[in-house]
């Protein structure tokens, strides 16, 4: 309740000029997405308020109206203009991505974008001072519009950035030229190449905004800007030096090297296109860079990479939508078990604003959990006061008393049925009415875990992925006896903590571990055949995986990989090969990967120690790794473990890092062709064994798409 009151107060305090009282403001304008009026000082206030939308985005309709508004302002100039939004979400989230899918050719993109540039260029050329007042999120096309203003004022809490690279693109509304001219071009390029946002104080330091001020000072600052009493940001010395092409070429080489490590240009062409654009045209003061930006953007938009990354954007939105169940929010979480996962889950919940108690009988583990949360606050650039508030929300609980107060109890003890059931035996009688009992099991079917519960309706699976603060996916596991309202509340909780849900039915390994295990096991088989670990990993990384299966197994832990593989082999009608004896011995010897310092690789300072030169892997390596994963996805769809193909793609991208530019395993399978997948699996089965036989689900999917 308090949060809603504060939000209402902050909205009321927002400086709106002549729109201070929305009910009495002039409503004679002919715009759907804008409000325009003048205050008593003849300062025009242009309010961006996209119709029927919770957040502002730049669409064709928005720009068409802006064009007419600019004409009106040109015909009767005010003393100055204030541009701002009154949406609670912020200034603007960027372009309307849904319109991207309507554009079918480069020429069509060039035509649309050229028209958009004309509008923004006219807005920039207005003969009076223009001031953008920015609160909340100011991203992509929204930031490009703000860059066309003479001044930018940020309200504390504002976040600014260019996330276009995440869609396989770079800024396309003049941002590449305006941003690199306004601030240190190396800083500007770094922001655009990484897609990272910066908070208000960093934006001020960069010169991206001219002032950071509280709402109560906005109107005074506007008056000062119009009077010419506020100094505008100016380019740094390094920026002036980099107007020469030889200097840019030198910097561009460094940029290419850094960008290629994270985003190989053959898979992600946008960073290279942006670097090329700045290298060639970044020193020009005229419109040449903006013109070339349009052509470059159009080429990128037609690439498979961009098309697939746009699909991934909509997958994310679809999964976010699953959390909007209308269920009562969770306010108090109690976590049982302060091991690696339990500590991280508790810390993340506290970080996201929930009150959390964490139970463990080992004081050292509880202390480590608090330390990890403190480190997370530092990594996420939280202020000292914010850090104190976050740490205050996490309470170490030696006596397990948090059970009685919690809306949600999450069990995160080791993967042993008897141990988990013992926890439930102690916890269940003490749960308050309406509380949920969740398990973080990664593979144990919930019907097994719930056998001894008096009320299994309140049990649900919440399978987080490691590391919790980095991996956005949570598998929300349903079972036959679970109450719908319990599952709905669990889905809503996942949204509360800024994670993405994959709703799955209880089954051995659920979806992600079921699909990932054959991939990892086949890598072990290839190691057993004498193929070098580095060679196997290089094949997977060339395909687009964030790391190869050998390194991933070490990251996950060989003990966990072995346990899940053996469970799947026991519980499923599968032909998974047995684990090699040497792998079992490694686990027995405690050489389980990164966490022990040695596994399939030696680990030094958190990095796998790899040889640069090894014999290339066999030609069929990629298919041997990848197709068993796809086969397991087909099986999960056939068995109803997960509802549809798009959720499979989302779960595997956000839960395993499956090459995002390929749009997910199911998207990849369709683009490659189901017949080719089936024939390749049959060929592998004939060469290497029945574990490669195509699942019946593949035949069903192929027939459904014919």
PDB file of N, CA, C and O in Angstrom, residues 569-603:
ATOM      1  N   UNK A 569      18.351 -41.175 -16.660  1.00  0.00           N
ATOM      2  CA  UNK A 569      18.539 -42.513 -17.210  1.00  0.00           C
ATOM      3  C   UNK A 569      17.637 -43.525 -16.489  1.00  0.00           C
ATOM      4  O   UNK A 569      17.088 -44.429 -17.106  1.00  0.00           O
ATOM      5  N   UNK A 570      17.457 -43.337 -15.198  1.00  0.00           N
ATOM      6  CA  UNK A 570      16.630 -44.260 -14.414  1.00  0.00           C
ATOM      7  C   UNK A 570      15.140 -44.048 -14.663  1.00  0.00           C
ATOM      8  O   UNK A 570      14.369 -45.012 -14.695  1.00  0.00           O
ATOM      9  N   UNK A 571      14.735 -42.790 -14.822  1.00  0.00           N
ATOM     10  CA  UNK A 571      13.305 -42.464 -14.816  1.00  0.00           C
ATOM     11  C   UNK A 571      12.683 -42.345 -16.201  1.00  0.00           C
ATOM     12  O   UNK A 571      11.469 -42.319 -16.325  1.00  0.00           O
ATOM     13  N   UNK A 572      13.508 -42.219 -17.230  1.00  0.00           N
ATOM     14  CA  UNK A 572      12.977 -42.028 -18.577  1.00  0.00           C
ATOM     15  C   UNK A 572      13.307 -43.213 -19.467  1.00  0.00           C
ATOM     16  O   UNK A 572      14.308 -43.896 -19.278  1.00  0.00           O
ATOM     17  N   UNK A 573      12.433 -43.402 -20.452  1.00  0.00           N
ATOM     18  CA  UNK A 573      12.722 -44.409 -21.480  1.00  0.00           C
ATOM     19  C   UNK A 573      13.690 -43.772 -22.469  1.00  0.00           C
ATOM     20  O   UNK A 573      13.317 -43.343 -23.559  1.00  0.00           O
ATOM     21  N   UNK A 574      14.950 -43.681 -22.049  1.00  0.00           N
ATOM     22  CA  UNK A 574      15.946 -42.978 -22.848  1.00  0.00           C
ATOM     23  C   UNK A 574      17.166 -43.854 -23.055  1.00  0.00           C
ATOM     24  O   UNK A 574      17.415 -44.784 -22.279  1.00  0.00           O
ATOM     25  N   UNK A 575      17.902 -43.556 -24.086  1.00  0.00           N
ATOM     26  CA  UNK A 575      19.104 -44.331 -24.403  1.00  0.00           C
ATOM     27  C   UNK A 575      20.362 -43.572 -24.001  1.00  0.00           C
ATOM     28  O   UNK A 575      21.427 -43.768 -24.597  1.00  0.00           O
ATOM     29  N   UNK A 576      20.245 -42.670 -23.004  1.00  0.00           N
ATOM     30  CA  UNK A 576      21.427 -41.931 -22.561  1.00  0.00           C
ATOM     31  C   UNK A 576      22.545 -42.900 -22.206  1.00  0.00           C
ATOM     32  O   UNK A 576      22.339 -43.853 -21.449  1.00  0.00           O
ATOM     33  N   UNK A 577      23.738 -42.684 -22.733  1.00  0.00           N
ATOM     34  CA  UNK A 577      24.844 -43.595 -22.407  1.00  0.00           C
ATOM     35  C   UNK A 577      25.277 -43.418 -20.952  1.00  0.00           C
ATOM     36  O   UNK A 577      25.120 -42.329 -20.385  1.00  0.00           O
ATOM     37  N   UNK A 578      25.799 -44.469 -20.339  1.00  0.00           N
ATOM     38  CA  UNK A 578      26.270 -44.339 -18.956  1.00  0.00           C
ATOM     39  C   UNK A 578      27.469 -43.408 -18.875  1.00  0.00           C
ATOM     40  O   UNK A 578      28.230 -43.255 -19.828  1.00  0.00           O
ATOM     41  N   UNK A 579      27.617 -42.773 -17.721  1.00  0.00           N
ATOM     42  CA  UNK A 579      28.758 -41.881 -17.515  1.00  0.00           C
ATOM     43  C   UNK A 579      30.047 -42.687 -17.499  1.00  0.00           C
ATOM     44  O   UNK A 579      30.091 -43.793 -16.942  1.00  0.00           O
ATOM     45  N   UNK A 580      31.126 -42.182 -18.098  1.00  0.00           N
ATOM     46  CA  UNK A 580      32.410 -42.888 -18.059  1.00  0.00           C
ATOM     47  C   UNK A 580      32.893 -43.068 -16.610  1.00  0.00           C
ATOM     48  O   UNK A 580      32.622 -42.225 -15.747  1.00  0.00           O
ATOM     49  N   UNK A 581      33.615 -44.155 -16.376  1.00  0.00           N
ATOM     50  CA  UNK A 581      34.110 -44.429 -15.020  1.00  0.00           C
ATOM     51  C   UNK A 581      35.015 -43.315 -14.521  1.00  0.00           C
ATOM     52  O   UNK A 581      34.997 -42.976 -13.329  1.00  0.00           O
ATOM     53  N   UNK A 582      35.813 -42.731 -15.426  1.00  0.00           N
ATOM     54  CA  UNK A 582      36.731 -41.673 -14.985  1.00  0.00           C
ATOM     55  C   UNK A 582      35.986 -40.443 -14.485  1.00  0.00           C
ATOM     56  O   UNK A 582      36.460 -39.723 -13.602  1.00  0.00           O
ATOM     57  N   UNK A 583      34.775 -40.203 -15.051  1.00  0.00           N
ATOM     58  CA  UNK A 583      33.982 -39.068 -14.594  1.00  0.00           C
ATOM     59  C   UNK A 583      33.458 -39.332 -13.182  1.00  0.00           C
ATOM     60  O   UNK A 583      33.492 -38.448 -12.313  1.00  0.00           O
ATOM     61  N   UNK A 584      32.987 -40.550 -12.950  1.00  0.00           N
ATOM     62  CA  UNK A 584      32.522 -40.908 -11.604  1.00  0.00           C
ATOM     63  C   UNK A 584      33.654 -40.790 -10.595  1.00  0.00           C
ATOM     64  O   UNK A 584      33.450 -40.326  -9.460  1.00  0.00           O
ATOM     65  N   UNK A 585      34.858 -41.178 -11.010  1.00  0.00           N
ATOM     66  CA  UNK A 585      36.004 -41.114 -10.100  1.00  0.00           C
ATOM     67  C   UNK A 585      36.343 -39.657  -9.765  1.00  0.00           C
ATOM     68  O   UNK A 585      36.674 -39.349  -8.615  1.00  0.00           O
ATOM     69  N   UNK A 586      36.258 -38.791 -10.763  1.00  0.00           N
ATOM     70  CA  UNK A 586      36.513 -37.369 -10.504  1.00  0.00           C
ATOM     71  C   UNK A 586      35.564 -36.844  -9.428  1.00  0.00           C
ATOM     72  O   UNK A 586      35.962 -36.113  -8.515  1.00  0.00           O
ATOM     73  N   UNK A 587      34.282 -37.193  -9.558  1.00  0.00           N
ATOM     74  CA  UNK A 587      33.295 -36.733  -8.588  1.00  0.00           C
ATOM     75  C   UNK A 587      33.604 -37.298  -7.203  1.00  0.00           C
ATOM     76  O   UNK A 587      33.549 -36.586  -6.191  1.00  0.00           O
ATOM     77  N   UNK A 588      33.963 -38.583  -7.146  1.00  0.00           N
ATOM     78  CA  UNK A 588      34.321 -39.198  -5.855  1.00  0.00           C
ATOM     79  C   UNK A 588      35.538 -38.520  -5.237  1.00  0.00           C
ATOM     80  O   UNK A 588      35.627 -38.379  -4.008  1.00  0.00           O
ATOM     81  N   UNK A 589      36.452 -38.066  -6.086  1.00  0.00           N
ATOM     82  CA  UNK A 589      37.675 -37.409  -5.588  1.00  0.00           C
ATOM     83  C   UNK A 589      37.460 -35.932  -5.262  1.00  0.00           C
ATOM     84  O   UNK A 589      38.403 -35.243  -4.859  1.00  0.00           O
ATOM     85  N   UNK A 590      36.232 -35.451  -5.470  1.00  0.00           N
ATOM     86  CA  UNK A 590      35.940 -34.050  -5.166  1.00  0.00           C
ATOM     87  C   UNK A 590      36.385 -33.072  -6.233  1.00  0.00           C
ATOM     88  O   UNK A 590      36.356 -31.855  -6.020  1.00  0.00           O
ATOM     89  N   UNK A 591      36.774 -33.574  -7.404  1.00  0.00           N
ATOM     90  CA  UNK A 591      37.199 -32.688  -8.501  1.00  0.00           C
ATOM     91  C   UNK A 591      35.976 -32.418  -9.393  1.00  0.00           C
ATOM     92  O   UNK A 591      35.820 -32.985 -10.471  1.00  0.00           O
ATOM     93  N   UNK A 592      35.115 -31.526  -8.885  1.00  0.00           N
ATOM     94  CA  UNK A 592      33.791 -31.377  -9.480  1.00  0.00           C
ATOM     95  C   UNK A 592      33.639 -30.118 -10.337  1.00  0.00           C
ATOM     96  O   UNK A 592      32.533 -29.788 -10.759  1.00  0.00           O
ATOM     97  N   UNK A 593      34.737 -29.405 -10.605  1.00  0.00           N
ATOM     98  CA  UNK A 593      34.634 -28.255 -11.488  1.00  0.00           C
ATOM     99  C   UNK A 593      35.103 -26.966 -10.866  1.00  0.00           C
ATOM    100  O   UNK A 593      35.965 -26.955  -9.980  1.00  0.00           O
ATOM    101  N   UNK A 594      34.501 -25.880 -11.294  1.00  0.00           N
ATOM    102  CA  UNK A 594      34.944 -24.550 -10.883  1.00  0.00           C
ATOM    103  C   UNK A 594      34.941 -24.377  -9.374  1.00  0.00           C
ATOM    104  O   UNK A 594      35.865 -23.805  -8.790  1.00  0.00           O
ATOM    105  N   UNK A 595      33.888 -24.892  -8.707  1.00  0.00           N
ATOM    106  CA  UNK A 595      33.772 -24.663  -7.262  1.00  0.00           C
ATOM    107  C   UNK A 595      34.855 -25.369  -6.457  1.00  0.00           C
ATOM    108  O   UNK A 595      35.145 -24.968  -5.331  1.00  0.00           O
ATOM    109  N   UNK A 596      35.491 -26.405  -7.053  1.00  0.00           N
ATOM    110  CA  UNK A 596      36.575 -27.096  -6.346  1.00  0.00           C
ATOM    111  C   UNK A 596      37.950 -26.732  -6.901  1.00  0.00           C
ATOM    112  O   UNK A 596      38.974 -27.174  -6.382  1.00  0.00           O
ATOM    113  N   UNK A 597      37.963 -25.945  -7.983  1.00  0.00           N
ATOM    114  CA  UNK A 597      39.229 -25.530  -8.588  1.00  0.00           C
ATOM    115  C   UNK A 597      39.733 -26.485  -9.652  1.00  0.00           C
ATOM    116  O   UNK A 597      40.685 -26.174 -10.373  1.00  0.00           O
ATOM    117  N   UNK A 598      39.096 -27.638  -9.766  1.00  0.00           N
ATOM    118  CA  UNK A 598      39.499 -28.615 -10.788  1.00  0.00           C
ATOM    119  C   UNK A 598      38.314 -29.492 -11.143  1.00  0.00           C
ATOM    120  O   UNK A 598      37.544 -29.911 -10.278  1.00  0.00           O
ATOM    121  N   UNK A 599      38.183 -29.735 -12.429  1.00  0.00           N
ATOM    122  CA  UNK A 599      37.156 -30.645 -12.919  1.00  0.00           C
ATOM    123  C   UNK A 599      37.644 -31.192 -14.240  1.00  0.00           C
ATOM    124  O   UNK A 599      38.683 -31.859 -14.309  1.00  0.00           O
ATOM    125  N   UNK A 600      36.926 -30.895 -15.292  1.00  0.00           N
ATOM    126  CA  UNK A 600      37.398 -31.256 -16.625  1.00  0.00           C
ATOM    127  C   UNK A 600      38.489 -30.294 -17.079  1.00  0.00           C
ATOM    128  O   UNK A 600      39.297 -30.617 -17.937  1.00  0.00           O
ATOM    129  N   UNK A 601      38.493 -29.098 -16.510  1.00  0.00           N
ATOM    130  CA  UNK A 601      39.580 -28.125 -16.668  1.00  0.00           C
ATOM    131  C   UNK A 601      40.177 -27.819 -15.297  1.00  0.00           C
ATOM    132  O   UNK A 601      39.540 -28.040 -14.263  1.00  0.00           O
ATOM    133  N   UNK A 602      41.376 -27.270 -15.312  1.00  0.00           N
ATOM    134  CA  UNK A 602      41.909 -26.607 -14.127  1.00  0.00           C
ATOM    135  C   UNK A 602      41.344 -25.192 -14.126  1.00  0.00           C
ATOM    136  O   UNK A 602      41.249 -24.549 -15.177  1.00  0.00           O
ATOM    137  N   UNK A 603      40.979 -24.679 -12.939  1.00  0.00           N
ATOM    138  CA  UNK A 603      40.409 -23.339 -12.838  1.00  0.00           C
ATOM    139  C   UNK A 603      41.355 -22.432 -12.074  1.00  0.00           C
ATOM    140  O   UNK A 603      41.793 -22.761 -10.967  1.00  0.00           O
TER     141      UNK A 603
END
